[in-house]
Tab-separated table of C-alpha atoms and ligand atoms in Angstrom:
chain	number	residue	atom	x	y	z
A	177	UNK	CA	304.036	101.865	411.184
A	178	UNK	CA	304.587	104.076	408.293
A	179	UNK	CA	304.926	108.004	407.545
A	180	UNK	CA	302.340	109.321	405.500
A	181	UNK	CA	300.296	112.666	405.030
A	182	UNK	CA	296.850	112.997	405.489
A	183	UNK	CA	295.041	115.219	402.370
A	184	UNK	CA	292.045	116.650	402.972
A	185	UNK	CA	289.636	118.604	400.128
A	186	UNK	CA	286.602	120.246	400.227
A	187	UNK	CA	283.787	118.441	398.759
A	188	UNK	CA	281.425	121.370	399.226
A	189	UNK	CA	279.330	122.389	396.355
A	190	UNK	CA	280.662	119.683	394.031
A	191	UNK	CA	278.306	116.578	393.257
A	192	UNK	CA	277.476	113.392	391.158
A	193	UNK	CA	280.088	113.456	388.528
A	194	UNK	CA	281.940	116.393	388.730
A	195	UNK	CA	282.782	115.257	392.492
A	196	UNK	CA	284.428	111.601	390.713
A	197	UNK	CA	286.258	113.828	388.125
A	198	UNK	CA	287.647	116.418	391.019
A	199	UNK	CA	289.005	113.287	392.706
A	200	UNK	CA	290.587	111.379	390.186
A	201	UNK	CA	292.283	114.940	388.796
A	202	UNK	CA	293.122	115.573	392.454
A	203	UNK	CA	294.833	111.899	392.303
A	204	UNK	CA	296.382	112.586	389.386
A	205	UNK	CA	298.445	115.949	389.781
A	206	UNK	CA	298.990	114.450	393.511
A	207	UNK	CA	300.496	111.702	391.939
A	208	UNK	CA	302.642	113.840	389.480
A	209	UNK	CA	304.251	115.946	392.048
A	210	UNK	CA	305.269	113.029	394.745
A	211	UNK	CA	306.306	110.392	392.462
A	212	UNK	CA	307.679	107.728	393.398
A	213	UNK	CA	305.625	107.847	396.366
A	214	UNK	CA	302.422	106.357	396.765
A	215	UNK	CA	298.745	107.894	396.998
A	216	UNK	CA	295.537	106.280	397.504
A	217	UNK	CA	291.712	107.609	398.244
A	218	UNK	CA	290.399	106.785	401.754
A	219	UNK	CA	287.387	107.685	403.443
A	220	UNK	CA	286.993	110.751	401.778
A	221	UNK	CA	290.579	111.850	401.733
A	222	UNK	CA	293.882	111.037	400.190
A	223	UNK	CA	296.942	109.532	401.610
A	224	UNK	CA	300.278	109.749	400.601
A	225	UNK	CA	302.762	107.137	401.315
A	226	UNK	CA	306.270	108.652	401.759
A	227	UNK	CA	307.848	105.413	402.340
A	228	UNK	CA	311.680	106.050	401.499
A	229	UNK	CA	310.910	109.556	399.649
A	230	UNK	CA	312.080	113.124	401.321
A	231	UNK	CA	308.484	113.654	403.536
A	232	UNK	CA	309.860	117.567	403.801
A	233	UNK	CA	310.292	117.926	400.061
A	234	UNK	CA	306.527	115.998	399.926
A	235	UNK	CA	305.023	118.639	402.235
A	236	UNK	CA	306.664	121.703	400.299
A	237	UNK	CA	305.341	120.449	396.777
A	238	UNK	CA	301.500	119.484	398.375
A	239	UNK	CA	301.006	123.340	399.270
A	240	UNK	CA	301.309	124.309	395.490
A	241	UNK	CA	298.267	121.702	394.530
A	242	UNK	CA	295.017	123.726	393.994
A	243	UNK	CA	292.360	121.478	395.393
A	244	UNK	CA	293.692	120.558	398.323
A	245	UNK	CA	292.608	122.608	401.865
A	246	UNK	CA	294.904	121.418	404.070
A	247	UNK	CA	297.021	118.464	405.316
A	248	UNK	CA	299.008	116.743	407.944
A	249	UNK	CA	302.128	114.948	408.184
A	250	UNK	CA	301.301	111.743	410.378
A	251	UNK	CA	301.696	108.106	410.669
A	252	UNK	CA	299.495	105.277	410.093
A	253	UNK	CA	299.174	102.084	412.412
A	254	UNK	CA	297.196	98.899	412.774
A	255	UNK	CA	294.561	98.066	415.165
A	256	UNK	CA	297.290	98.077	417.715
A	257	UNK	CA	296.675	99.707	420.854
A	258	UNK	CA	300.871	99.647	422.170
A	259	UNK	CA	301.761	100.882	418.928
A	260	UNK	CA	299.417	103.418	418.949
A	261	UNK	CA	300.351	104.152	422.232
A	262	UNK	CA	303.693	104.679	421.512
A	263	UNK	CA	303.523	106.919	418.313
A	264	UNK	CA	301.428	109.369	420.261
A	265	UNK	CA	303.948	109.141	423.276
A	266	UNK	CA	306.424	109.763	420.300
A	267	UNK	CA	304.548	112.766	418.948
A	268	UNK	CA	304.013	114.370	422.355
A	269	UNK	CA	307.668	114.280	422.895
A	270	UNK	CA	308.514	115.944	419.904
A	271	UNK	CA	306.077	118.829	420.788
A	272	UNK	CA	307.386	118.755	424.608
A	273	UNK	CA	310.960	119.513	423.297
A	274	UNK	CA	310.081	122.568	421.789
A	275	UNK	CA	308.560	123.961	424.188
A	276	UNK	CA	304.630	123.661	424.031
A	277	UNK	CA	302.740	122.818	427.150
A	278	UNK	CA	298.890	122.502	426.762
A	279	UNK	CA	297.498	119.957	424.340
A	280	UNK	CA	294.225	117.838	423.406
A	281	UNK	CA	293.640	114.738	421.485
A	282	UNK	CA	291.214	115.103	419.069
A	283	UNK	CA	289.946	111.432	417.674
A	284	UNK	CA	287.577	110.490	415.097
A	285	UNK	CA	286.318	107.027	415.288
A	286	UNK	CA	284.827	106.202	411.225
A	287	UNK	CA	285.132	102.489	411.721
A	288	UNK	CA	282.267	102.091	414.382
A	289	UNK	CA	283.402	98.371	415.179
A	290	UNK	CA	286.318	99.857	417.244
A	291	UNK	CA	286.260	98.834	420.772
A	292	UNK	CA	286.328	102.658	422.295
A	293	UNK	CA	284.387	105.503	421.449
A	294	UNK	CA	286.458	108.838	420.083
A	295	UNK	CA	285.469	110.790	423.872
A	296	UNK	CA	287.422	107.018	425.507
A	297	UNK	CA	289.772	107.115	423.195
A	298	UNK	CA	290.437	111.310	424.124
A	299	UNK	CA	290.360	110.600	427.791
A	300	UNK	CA	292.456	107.180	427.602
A	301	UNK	CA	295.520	108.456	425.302
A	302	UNK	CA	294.887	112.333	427.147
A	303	UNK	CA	295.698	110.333	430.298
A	304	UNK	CA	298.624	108.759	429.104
A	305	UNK	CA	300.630	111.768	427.962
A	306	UNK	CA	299.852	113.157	431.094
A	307	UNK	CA	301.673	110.141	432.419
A	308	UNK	CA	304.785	110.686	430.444
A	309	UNK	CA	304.767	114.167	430.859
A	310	UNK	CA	303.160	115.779	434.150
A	311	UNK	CA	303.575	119.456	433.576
A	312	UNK	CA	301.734	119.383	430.530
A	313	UNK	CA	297.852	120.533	430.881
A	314	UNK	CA	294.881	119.269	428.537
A	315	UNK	CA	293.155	122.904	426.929
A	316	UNK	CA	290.376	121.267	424.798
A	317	UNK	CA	289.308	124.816	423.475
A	318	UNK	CA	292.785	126.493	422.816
A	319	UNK	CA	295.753	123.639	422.475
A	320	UNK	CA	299.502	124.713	421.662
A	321	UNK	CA	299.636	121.351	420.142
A	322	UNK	CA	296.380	118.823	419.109
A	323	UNK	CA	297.121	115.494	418.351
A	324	UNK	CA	294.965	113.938	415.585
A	325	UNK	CA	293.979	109.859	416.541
A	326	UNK	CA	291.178	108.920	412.794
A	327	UNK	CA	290.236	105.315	413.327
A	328	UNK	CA	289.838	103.459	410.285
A	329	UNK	CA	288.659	100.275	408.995
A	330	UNK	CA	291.977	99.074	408.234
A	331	UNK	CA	294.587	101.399	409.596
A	332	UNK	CA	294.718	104.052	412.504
A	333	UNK	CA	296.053	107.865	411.459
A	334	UNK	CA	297.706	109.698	414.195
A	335	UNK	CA	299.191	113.596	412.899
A	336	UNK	CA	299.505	116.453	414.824
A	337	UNK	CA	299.321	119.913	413.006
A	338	UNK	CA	297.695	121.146	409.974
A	339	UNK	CA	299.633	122.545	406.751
A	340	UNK	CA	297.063	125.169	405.472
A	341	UNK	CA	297.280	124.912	401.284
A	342	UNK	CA	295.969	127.091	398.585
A	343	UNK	CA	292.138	125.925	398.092
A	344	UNK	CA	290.260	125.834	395.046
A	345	UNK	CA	289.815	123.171	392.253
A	346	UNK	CA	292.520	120.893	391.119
A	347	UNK	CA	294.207	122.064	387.681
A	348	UNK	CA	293.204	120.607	384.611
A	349	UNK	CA	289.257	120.158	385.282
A	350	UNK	CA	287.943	123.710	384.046
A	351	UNK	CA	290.237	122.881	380.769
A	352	UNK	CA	292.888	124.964	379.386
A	353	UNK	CA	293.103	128.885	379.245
A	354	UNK	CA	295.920	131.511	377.840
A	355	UNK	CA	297.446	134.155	380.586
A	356	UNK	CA	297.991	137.481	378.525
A	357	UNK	CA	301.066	137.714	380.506
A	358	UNK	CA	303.010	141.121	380.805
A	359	UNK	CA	305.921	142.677	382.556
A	360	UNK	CA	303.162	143.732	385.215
A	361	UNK	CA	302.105	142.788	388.655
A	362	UNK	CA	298.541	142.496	387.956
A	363	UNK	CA	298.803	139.359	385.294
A	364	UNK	CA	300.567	137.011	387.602
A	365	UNK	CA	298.121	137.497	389.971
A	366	UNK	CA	295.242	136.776	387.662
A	367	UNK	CA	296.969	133.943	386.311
A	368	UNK	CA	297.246	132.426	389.492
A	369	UNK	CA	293.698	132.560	389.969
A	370	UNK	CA	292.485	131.105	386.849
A	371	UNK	CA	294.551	127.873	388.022
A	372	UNK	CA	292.924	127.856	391.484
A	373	UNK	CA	289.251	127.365	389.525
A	374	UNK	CA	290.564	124.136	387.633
A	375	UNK	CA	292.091	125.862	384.735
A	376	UNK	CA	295.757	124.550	383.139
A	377	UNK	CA	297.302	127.863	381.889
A	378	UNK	CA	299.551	128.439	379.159
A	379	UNK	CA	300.831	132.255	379.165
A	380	UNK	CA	301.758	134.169	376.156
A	381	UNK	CA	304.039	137.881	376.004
A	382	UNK	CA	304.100	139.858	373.746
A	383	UNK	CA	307.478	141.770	373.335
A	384	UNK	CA	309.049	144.724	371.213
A	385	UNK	CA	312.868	143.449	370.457
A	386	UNK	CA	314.947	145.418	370.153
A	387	UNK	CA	313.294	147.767	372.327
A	388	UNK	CA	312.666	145.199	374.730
A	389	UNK	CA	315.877	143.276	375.424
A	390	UNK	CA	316.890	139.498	376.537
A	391	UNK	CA	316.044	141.563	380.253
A	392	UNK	CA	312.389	141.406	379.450
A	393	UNK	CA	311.995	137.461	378.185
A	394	UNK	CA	314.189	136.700	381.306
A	395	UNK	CA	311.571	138.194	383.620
A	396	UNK	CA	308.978	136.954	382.144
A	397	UNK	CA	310.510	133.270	382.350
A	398	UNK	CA	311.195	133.736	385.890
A	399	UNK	CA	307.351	135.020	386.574
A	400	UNK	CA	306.322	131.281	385.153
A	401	UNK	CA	308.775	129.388	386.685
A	402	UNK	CA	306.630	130.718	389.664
A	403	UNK	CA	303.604	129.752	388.019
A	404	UNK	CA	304.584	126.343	386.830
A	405	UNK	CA	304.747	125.236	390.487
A	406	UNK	CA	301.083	125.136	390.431
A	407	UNK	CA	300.911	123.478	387.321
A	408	UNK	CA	301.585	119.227	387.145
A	409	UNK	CA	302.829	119.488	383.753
A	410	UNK	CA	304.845	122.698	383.992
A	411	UNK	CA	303.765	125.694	381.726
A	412	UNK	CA	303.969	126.291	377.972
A	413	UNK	CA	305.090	130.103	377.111
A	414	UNK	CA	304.556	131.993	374.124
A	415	UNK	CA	306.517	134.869	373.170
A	416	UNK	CA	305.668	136.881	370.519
A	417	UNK	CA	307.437	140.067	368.278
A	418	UNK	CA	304.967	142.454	368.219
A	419	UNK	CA	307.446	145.347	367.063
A	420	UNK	CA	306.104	145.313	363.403
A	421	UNK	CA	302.654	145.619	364.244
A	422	UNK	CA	303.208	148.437	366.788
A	423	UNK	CA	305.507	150.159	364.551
A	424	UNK	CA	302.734	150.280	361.612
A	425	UNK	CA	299.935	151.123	364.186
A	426	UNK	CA	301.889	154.037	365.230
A	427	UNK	CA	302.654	155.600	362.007
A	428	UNK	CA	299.223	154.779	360.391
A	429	UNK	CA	296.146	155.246	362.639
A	430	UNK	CA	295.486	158.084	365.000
A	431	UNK	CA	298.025	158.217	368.147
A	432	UNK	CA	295.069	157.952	371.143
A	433	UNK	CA	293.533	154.607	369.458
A	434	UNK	CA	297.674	153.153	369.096
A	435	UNK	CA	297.033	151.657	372.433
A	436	UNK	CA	293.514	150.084	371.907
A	437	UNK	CA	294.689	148.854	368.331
A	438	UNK	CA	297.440	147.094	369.513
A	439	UNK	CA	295.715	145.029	372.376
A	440	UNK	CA	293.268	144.371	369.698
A	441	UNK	CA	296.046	142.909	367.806
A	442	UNK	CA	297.163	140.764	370.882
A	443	UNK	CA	293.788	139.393	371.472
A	444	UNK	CA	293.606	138.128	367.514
A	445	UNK	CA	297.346	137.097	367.901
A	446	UNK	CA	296.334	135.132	371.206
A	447	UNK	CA	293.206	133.775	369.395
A	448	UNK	CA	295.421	132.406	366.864
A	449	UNK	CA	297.443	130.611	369.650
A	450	UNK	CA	294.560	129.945	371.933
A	451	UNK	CA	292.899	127.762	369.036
A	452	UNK	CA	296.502	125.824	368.296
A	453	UNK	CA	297.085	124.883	371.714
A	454	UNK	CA	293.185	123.868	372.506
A	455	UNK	CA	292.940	126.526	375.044
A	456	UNK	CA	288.677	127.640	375.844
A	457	UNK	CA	289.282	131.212	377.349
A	458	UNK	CA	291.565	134.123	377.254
A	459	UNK	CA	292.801	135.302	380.942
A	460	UNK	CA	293.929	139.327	381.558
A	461	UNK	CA	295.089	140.932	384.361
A	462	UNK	CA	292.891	143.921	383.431
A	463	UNK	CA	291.204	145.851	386.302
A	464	UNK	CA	288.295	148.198	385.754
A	465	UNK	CA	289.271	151.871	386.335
A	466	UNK	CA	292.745	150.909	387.367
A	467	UNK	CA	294.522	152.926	385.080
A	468	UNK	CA	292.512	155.841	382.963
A	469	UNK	CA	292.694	153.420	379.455
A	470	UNK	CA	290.858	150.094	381.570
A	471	UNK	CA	287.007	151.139	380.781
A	472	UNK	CA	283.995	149.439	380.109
A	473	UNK	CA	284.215	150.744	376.793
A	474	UNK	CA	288.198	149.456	376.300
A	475	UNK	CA	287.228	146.283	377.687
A	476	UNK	CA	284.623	145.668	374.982
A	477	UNK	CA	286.526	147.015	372.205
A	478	UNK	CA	289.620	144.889	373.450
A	479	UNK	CA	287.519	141.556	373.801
A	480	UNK	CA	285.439	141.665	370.709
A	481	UNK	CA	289.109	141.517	368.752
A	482	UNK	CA	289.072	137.564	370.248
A	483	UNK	CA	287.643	134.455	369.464
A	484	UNK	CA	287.273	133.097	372.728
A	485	UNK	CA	285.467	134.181	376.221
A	486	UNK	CA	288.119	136.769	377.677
A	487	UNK	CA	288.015	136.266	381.596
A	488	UNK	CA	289.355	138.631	383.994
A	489	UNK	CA	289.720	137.074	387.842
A	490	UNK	CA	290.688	140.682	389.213
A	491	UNK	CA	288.205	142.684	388.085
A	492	UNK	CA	287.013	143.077	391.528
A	493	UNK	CA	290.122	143.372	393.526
A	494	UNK	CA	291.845	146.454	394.685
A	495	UNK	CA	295.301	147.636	393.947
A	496	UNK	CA	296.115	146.894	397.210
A	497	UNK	CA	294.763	143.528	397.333
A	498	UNK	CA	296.637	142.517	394.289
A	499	UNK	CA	300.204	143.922	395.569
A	500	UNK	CA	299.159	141.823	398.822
A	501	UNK	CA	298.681	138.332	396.665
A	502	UNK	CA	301.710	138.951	394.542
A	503	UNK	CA	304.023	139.187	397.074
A	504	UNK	CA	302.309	136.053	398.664
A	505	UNK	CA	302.826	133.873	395.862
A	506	UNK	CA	305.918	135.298	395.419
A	507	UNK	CA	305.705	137.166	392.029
A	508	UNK	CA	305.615	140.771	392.897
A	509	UNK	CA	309.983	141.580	393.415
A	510	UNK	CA	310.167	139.557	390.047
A	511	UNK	CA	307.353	141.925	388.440
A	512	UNK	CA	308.708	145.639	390.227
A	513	UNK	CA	311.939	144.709	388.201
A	514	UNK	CA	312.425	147.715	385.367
A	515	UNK	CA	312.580	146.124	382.088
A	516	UNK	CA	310.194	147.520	379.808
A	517	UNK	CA	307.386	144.914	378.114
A	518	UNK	CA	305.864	145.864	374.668
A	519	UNK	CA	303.108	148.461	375.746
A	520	UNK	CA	305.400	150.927	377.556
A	521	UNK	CA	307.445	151.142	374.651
A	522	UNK	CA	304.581	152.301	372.077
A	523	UNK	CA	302.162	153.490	374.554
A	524	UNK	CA	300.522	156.809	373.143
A	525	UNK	CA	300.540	160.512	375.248
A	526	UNK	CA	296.777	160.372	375.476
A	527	UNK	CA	295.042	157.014	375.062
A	528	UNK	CA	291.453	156.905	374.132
A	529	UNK	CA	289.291	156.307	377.378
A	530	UNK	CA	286.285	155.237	375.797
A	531	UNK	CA	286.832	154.149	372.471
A	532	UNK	CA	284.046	153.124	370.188
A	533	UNK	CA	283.856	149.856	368.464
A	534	UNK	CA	282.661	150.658	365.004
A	535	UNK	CA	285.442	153.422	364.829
A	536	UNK	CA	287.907	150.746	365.442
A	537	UNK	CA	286.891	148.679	363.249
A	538	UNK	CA	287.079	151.502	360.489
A	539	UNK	CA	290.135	152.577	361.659
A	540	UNK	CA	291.145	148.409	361.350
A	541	UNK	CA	289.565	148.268	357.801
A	542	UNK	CA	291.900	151.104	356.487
A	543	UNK	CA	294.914	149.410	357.865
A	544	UNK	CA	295.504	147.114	354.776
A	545	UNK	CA	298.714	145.213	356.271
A	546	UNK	CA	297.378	144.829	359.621
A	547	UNK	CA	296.259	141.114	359.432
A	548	UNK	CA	299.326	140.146	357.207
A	549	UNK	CA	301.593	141.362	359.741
A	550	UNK	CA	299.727	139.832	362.934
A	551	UNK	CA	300.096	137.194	361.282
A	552	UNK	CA	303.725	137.071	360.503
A	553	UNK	CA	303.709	137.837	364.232
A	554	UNK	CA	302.135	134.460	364.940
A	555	UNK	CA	304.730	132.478	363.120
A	556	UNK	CA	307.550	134.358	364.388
A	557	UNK	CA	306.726	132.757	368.162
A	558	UNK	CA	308.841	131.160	370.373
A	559	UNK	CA	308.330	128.686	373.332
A	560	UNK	CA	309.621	127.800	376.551
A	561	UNK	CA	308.399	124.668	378.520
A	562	UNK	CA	309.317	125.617	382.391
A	563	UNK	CA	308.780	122.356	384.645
A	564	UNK	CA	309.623	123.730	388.198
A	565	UNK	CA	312.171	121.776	389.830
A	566	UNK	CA	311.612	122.090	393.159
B	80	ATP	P1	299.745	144.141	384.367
B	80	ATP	O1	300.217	144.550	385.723
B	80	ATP	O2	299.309	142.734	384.289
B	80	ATP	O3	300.688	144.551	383.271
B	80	ATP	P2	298.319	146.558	384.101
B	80	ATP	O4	297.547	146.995	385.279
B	80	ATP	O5	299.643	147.144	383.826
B	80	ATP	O6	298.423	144.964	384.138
B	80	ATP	P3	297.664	146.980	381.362
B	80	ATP	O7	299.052	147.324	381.079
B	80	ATP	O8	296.564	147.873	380.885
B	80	ATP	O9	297.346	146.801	382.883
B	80	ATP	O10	297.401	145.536	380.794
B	80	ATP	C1	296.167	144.900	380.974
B	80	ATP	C2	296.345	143.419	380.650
B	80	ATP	O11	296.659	143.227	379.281
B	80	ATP	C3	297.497	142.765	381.414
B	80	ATP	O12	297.126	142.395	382.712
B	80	ATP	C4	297.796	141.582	380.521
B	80	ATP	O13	296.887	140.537	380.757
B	80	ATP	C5	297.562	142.149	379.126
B	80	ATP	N1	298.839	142.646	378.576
B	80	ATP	C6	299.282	143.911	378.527
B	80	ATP	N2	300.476	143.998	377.928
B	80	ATP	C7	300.820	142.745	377.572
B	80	ATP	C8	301.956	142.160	376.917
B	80	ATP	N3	302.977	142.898	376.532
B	80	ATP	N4	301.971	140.828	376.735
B	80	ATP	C9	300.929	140.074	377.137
B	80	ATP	N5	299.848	140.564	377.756
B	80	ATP	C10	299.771	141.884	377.980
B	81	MG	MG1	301.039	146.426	382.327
């Protein structure tokens, strides 16, 4: 007998190779996250064999891989009817103590060669808990407590219960992307799901020192350590000065462009960086019509500044919907937190709502230091490596 957890993943929608690459990524940042412990692919799931590693500390880390839909803590047996016998006595007990009293056993025979069929196998091992335990009652549509009996070639899986995870595709097949990451709620939120489609993120912030203080790094740090749960490898975060380039926007182009200008000047900065570190797309938390300066016509100015696709996973969210996700992957008390990021600090009285690309790019064309300083900007980055240690 030994403990192990039963992974399942949706297979829907993916096919030929991209099904083989899902899989072996799947393995992969599995195998990252429960090290030392032991995976393998069977019949169309994966198993993980906690042998003499923490199974609680196992379960915890599983519900942060993207790919996965669900899973269950169980054990696995031989083709040994006593044994088998005995672990779902075992499990039974365990949901007797606290309390539950109606149950059903669900089996699933994939190794046809087994001597009872799945509805023998539900009325044989039904029967015998019944045995042990007389007040209980079988509810086949509506059971406080199910236990799971998959017969396999090899090896029996018996689990009761099933740990709901977060969906999606695992991390690292879409590629890599860059998070525009701010002080805000909203770019968590849309960070988190660029990782659920596949995609490794790397974030980078742009602050003003010394308007923005050590306060404002911190809380961005602490918004990716949340983020580098999801993420195998942990995350890579930029930070980047942007004072000198605000400060010259402001005093040399007209005030209700300032804010247009500067997230032009992100979007080349983050170019610069997306190209470095290999990344294929450029993530925002922007929201149309969220705030009076997120147009159609903003949007287009902003993205034509960068080199890469922009993507923006919230654009059809609501407020509400966001706050809701934030606080359920547990970003939003980090993000309500008061310390100023870059744009606050420089943002103009009446931003342009619909600015107009060709005036930009005049405006841009008379700003003779712009590029020089952007650039300086690049260079002066930092970076953080956060590996969650959870
Ligand atoms: P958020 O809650 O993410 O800050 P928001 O609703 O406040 O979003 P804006 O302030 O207009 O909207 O910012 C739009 C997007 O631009 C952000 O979601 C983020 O992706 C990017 N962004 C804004 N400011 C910064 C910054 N200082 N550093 C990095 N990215 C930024
Ligand atoms: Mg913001």
């Amino acid at each position: 007998m030994e403990t192990v957890v039963v992974v399942r993943y949706s297979e829907i929608g993916l096919k030929g190779k991209n099904r083989e690459w899902f899989e072996k990524k799947l393995i992969d940042n599995i195998l990252k996250i429960v090290k030392p412990a032991a995976v393998n692919k069977r019949y169309g799931r994966i198993i993980v064999r906690i042998g003499r590693n923490n199974a609680d500390l196992i379960l915890e880390r599983l519900h942060y891989v993207f790919g996965i839909q669900n899973y269950s803590l169980g054990v696995s047996v031989g083709h040994d009817l006593e044994e088998l016998k005995q672990v779902v006595l075992d499990l039974a007990k365990k949901h007797v103590n606290e309390g539950l009293k109606t149950f059903k056993i669900n089996a699933q025979r994939g190794y046809k060669d087994f001597p009872m069929t799945s509805l023998e196998i539900n009325r044989e091992f039904g029967a015998y808990v019944l045995q042990a335990f007389p007040h209980l009652k079988v509810d086949v549509h509506n059971p406080e407590f199910e236990i799971g009996i998959d017969v396999r070639e090899k090896e029996i899986f018996v689990f009761s219960g099933k740990i709901q995870s977060s969906g999606g595709l695992p991390v690292g097949v879409s590629g890599r992307a860059l998070l525009l990451l701010s002080g805000g709620i909203d770019s968590p939120v849309a960070g988190w799901y660029a990782m659920r489609r596949g995609l490794e993120l790397q974030t980078v912030t742009f602050l003003s020192p010394p308007l923005t203080t050590e306060k404002s790094e911190e809380k961005v740090l602490s918004v990716g350590k949340v983020l580098s749960k999801y993420l195998p490898n942990g995350l890579r975060m930029w930070i980047v000065p942007l004072t000198e380039v605000q400060t010259y926007i402001k005093e040399n182009a007209p005030d209700e462009y300032s804010l247009i200008l500067q997230r032009r000047s992100m979007m080349r900065i983050a170019s610069m960086i997306a190209r470095r570190v290999k990344a294929k797309a450029v993530i925002t938390g922007e929201n149309l019509g969220q705030v009076a300066s997120q147009t159609i016509e903003n949007m287009a100015a902003i993205e034509e500044a960068s080199s890469l696709i922009v993507l923006r996973p919230l654009v059809g969210f609501d407020k509400v919907e966001i706050t809701n996700k934030a606080k359920e992957i547990g970003t939003f008390e980090i993000s309500i937190k008061p310390y100023i990021d870059s744009c606050v600090a420089f943002a103009p009285k009446h931003p342009a709502t619909r600015s107009n690309i060709n005036e930009l790019r005049e405006i841009e064309a008379k700003l003779g230091k712009l590029h020089e300083l952007e650039f300086e900007a690049f260079k002066s980055r930092k970076s953080y490596r956060i590996v969650s240690e959870e």
